[in-house]
PDB file of C-alpha atoms in Angstrom:
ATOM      1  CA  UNK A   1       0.000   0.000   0.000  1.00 82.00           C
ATOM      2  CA  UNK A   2       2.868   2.428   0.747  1.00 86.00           C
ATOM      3  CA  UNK A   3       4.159   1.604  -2.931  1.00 88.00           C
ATOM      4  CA  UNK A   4       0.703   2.138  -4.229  1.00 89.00           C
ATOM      5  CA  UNK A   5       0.495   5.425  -2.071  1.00 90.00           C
ATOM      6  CA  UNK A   6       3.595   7.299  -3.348  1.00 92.00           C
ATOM      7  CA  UNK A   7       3.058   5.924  -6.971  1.00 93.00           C
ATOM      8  CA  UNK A   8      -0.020   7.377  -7.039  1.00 92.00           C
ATOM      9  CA  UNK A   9       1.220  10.633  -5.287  1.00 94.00           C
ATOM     10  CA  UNK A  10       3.515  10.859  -7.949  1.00 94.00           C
ATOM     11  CA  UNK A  11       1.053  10.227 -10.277  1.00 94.00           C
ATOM     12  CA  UNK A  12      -1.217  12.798  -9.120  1.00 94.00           C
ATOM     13  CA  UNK A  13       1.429  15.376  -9.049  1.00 95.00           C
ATOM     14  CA  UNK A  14       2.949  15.141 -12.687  1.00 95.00           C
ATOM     15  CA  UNK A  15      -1.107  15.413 -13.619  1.00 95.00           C
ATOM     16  CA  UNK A  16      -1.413  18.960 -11.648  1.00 96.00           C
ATOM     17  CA  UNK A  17       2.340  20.462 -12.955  1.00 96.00           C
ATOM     18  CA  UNK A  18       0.849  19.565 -16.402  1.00 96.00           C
ATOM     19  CA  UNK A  19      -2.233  20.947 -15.602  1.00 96.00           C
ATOM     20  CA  UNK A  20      -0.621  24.180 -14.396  1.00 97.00           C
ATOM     21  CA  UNK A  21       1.685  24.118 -17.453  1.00 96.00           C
ATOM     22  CA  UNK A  22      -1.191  23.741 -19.933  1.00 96.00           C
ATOM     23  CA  UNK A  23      -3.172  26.707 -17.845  1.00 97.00           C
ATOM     24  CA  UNK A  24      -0.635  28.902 -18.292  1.00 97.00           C
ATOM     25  CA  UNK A  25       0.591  28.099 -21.845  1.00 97.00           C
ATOM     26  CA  UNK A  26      -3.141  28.790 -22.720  1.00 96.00           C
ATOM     27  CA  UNK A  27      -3.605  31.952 -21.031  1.00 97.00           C
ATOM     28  CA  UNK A  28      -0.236  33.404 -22.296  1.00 97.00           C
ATOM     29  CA  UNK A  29      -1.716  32.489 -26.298  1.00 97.00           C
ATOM     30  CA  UNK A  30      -4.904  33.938 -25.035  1.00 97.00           C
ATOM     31  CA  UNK A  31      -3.051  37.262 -23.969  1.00 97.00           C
ATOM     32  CA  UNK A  32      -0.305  36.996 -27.227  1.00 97.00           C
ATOM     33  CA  UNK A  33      -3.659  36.738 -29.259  1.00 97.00           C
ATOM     34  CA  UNK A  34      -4.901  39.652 -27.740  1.00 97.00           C
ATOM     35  CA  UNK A  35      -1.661  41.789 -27.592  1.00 97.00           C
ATOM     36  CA  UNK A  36      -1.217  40.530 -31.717  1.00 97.00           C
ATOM     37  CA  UNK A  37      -4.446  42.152 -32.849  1.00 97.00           C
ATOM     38  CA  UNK A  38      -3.836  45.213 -31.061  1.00 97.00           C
ATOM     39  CA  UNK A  39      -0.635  45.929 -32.567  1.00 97.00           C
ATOM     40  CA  UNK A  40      -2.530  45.064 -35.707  1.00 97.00           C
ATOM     41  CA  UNK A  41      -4.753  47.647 -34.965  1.00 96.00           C
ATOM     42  CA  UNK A  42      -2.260  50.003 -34.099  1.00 96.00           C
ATOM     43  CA  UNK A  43      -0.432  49.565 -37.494  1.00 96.00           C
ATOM     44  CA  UNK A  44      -3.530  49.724 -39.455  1.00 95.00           C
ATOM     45  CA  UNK A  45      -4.365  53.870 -37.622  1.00 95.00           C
ATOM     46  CA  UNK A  46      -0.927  54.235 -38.585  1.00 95.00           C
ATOM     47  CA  UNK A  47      -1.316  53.181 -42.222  1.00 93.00           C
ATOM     48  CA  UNK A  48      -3.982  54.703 -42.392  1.00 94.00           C
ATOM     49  CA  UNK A  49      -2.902  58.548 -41.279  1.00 93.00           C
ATOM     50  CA  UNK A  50       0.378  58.002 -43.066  1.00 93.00           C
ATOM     51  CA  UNK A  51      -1.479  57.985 -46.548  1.00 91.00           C
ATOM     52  CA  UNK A  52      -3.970  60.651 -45.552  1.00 90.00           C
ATOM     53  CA  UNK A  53      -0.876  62.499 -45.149  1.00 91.00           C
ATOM     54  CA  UNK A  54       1.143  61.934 -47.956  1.00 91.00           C
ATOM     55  CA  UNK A  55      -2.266  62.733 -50.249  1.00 91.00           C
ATOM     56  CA  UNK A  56      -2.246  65.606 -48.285  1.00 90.00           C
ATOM     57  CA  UNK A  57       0.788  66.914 -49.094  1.00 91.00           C
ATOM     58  CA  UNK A  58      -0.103  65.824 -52.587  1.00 89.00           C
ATOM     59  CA  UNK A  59      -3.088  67.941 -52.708  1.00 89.00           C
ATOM     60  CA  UNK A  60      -5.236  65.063 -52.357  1.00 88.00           C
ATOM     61  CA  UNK A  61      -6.247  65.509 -49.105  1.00 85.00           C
ATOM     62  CA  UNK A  62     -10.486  65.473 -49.770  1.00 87.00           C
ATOM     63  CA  UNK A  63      -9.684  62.742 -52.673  1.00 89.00           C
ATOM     64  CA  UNK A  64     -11.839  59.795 -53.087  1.00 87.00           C
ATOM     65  CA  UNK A  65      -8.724  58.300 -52.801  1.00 86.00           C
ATOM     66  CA  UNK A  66      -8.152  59.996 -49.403  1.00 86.00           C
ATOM     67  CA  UNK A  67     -11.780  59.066 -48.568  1.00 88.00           C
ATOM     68  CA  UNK A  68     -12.322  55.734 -49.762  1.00 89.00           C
ATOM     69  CA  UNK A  69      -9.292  54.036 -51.038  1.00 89.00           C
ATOM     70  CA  UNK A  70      -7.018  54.826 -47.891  1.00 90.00           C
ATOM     71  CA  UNK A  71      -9.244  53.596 -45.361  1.00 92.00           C
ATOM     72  CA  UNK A  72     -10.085  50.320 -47.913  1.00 93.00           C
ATOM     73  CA  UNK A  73      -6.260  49.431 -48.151  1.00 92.00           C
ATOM     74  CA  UNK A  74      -5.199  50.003 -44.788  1.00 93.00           C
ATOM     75  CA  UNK A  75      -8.417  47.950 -43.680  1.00 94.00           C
ATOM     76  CA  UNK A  76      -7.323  45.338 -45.669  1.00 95.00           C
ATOM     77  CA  UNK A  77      -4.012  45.229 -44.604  1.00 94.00           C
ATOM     78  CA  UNK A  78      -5.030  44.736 -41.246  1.00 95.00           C
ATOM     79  CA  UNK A  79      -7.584  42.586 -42.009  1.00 96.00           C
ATOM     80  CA  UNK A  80      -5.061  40.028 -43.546  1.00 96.00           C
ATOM     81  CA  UNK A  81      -2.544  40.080 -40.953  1.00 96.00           C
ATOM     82  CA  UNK A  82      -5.767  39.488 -38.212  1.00 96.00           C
ATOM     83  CA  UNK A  83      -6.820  36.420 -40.260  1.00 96.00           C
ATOM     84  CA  UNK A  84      -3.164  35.197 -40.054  1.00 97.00           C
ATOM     85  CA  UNK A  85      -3.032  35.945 -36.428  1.00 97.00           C
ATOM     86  CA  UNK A  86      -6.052  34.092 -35.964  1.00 96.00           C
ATOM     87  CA  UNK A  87      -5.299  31.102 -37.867  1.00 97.00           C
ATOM     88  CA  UNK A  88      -2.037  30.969 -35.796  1.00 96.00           C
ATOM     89  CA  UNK A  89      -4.213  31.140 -32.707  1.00 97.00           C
ATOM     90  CA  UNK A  90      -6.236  28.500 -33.545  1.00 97.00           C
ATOM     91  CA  UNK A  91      -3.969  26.001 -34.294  1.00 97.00           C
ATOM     92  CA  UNK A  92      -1.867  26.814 -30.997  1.00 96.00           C
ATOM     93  CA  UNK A  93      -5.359  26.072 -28.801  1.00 97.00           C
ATOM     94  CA  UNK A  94      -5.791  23.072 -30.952  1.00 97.00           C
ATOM     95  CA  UNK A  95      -2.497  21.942 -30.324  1.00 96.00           C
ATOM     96  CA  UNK A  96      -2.764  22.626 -26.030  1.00 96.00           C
ATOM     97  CA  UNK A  97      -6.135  20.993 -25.829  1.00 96.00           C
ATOM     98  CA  UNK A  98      -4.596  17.603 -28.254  1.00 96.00           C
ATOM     99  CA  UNK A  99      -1.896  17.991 -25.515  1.00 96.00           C
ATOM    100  CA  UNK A 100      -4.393  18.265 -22.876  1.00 95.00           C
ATOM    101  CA  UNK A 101      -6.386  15.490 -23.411  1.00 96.00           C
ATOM    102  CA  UNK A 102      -3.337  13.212 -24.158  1.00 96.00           C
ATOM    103  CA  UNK A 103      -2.253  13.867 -20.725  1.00 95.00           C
ATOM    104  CA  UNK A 104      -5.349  13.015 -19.482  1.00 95.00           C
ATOM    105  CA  UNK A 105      -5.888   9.748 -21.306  1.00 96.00           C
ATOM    106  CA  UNK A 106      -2.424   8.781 -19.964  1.00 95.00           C
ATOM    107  CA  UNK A 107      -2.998   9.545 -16.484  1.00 95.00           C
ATOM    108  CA  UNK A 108      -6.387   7.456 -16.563  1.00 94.00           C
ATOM    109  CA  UNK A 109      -4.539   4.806 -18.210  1.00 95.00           C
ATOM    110  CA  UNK A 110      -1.462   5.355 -15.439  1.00 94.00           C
ATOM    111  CA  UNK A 111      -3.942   5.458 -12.471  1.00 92.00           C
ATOM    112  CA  UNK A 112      -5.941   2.348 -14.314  1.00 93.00           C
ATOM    113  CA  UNK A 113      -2.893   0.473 -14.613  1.00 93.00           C
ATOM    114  CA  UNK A 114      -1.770   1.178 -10.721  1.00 93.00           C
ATOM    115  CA  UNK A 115      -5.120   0.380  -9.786  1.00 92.00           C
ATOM    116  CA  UNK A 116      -4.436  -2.612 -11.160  1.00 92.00           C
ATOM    117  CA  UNK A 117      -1.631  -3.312  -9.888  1.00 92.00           C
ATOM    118  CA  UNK A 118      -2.449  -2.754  -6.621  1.00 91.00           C
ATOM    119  CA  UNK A 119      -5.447  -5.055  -6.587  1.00 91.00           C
ATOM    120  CA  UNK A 120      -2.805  -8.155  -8.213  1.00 91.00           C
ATOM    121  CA  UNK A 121      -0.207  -7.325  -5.215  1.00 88.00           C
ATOM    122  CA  UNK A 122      -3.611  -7.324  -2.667  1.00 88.00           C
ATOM    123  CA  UNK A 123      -4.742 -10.816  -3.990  1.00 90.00           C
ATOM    124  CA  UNK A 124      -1.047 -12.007  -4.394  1.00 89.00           C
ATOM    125  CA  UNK A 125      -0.080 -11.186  -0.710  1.00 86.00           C
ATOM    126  CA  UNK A 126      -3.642 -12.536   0.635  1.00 85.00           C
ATOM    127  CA  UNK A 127      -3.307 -15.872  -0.821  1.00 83.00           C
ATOM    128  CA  UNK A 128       0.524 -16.111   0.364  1.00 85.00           C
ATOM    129  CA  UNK A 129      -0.796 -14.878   4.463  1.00 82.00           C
ATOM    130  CA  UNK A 130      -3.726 -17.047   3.494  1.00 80.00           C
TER     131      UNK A 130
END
């Protein structure tokens, strides 16, 4: 039973540091997605004044260009880089939840196995002090 006891300590405790490692792996891709798409945002104001500017200085400051276009190509600028961002995103969560339910499967199988074992050792020793 001691055996049983510390393997299944042991057990227990790789289970929570993975746990705690998966937690915080998915929170900091939750906050990099976050952070990504701001700076996207950011870049995209910028784009976007930096042309009204230079048709400004052009003369074409109340352009349709100015108007329509600048806004259109800085918006799809961003938008691109946001759909990469996200498609990043998604496979990283895809790849921590496969993780996450590996670990899982393994520890049930780990814990099944132990249980297992445990039960063998119990009969084994019974019929021996039998």
């Amino acid at each position: 039973m001691d055996a049983y006891n510390v393997a299944y300590s042991t057990l227990t405790g790789d289970k929570n540091i993975a746990n705690r490692n998966y937690t915080t792996a998915r929170t900091q891709s939750q906050q990099d997605n976050v952070e990504a798409k701001a700076g996207i945002n950011e870049n995209v104001r910028n784009q976007y004044t930096g042309i009204q500017r230079l048709l400004g200085s052009r003369g074409a400051g109340n352009s349709s260009a100015a108007q329509i276009l600048a806004p259109y190509a800085a918006g799809k600028t961003g938008n691109i880089q946001r759909g990469q961002v996200q498609k990043a995103y998604g496979r990283n969560m895809g790849a921590l939840d496969t993780n996450w339910a590996d670990t899982e499967a393994q520890y049930t199988n780990s814990f099944g196995q132990l249980d297992a074992d445990k039960q063998n050792n119990l009969r084994s020793n019974e019929g021996t002090y039998n």
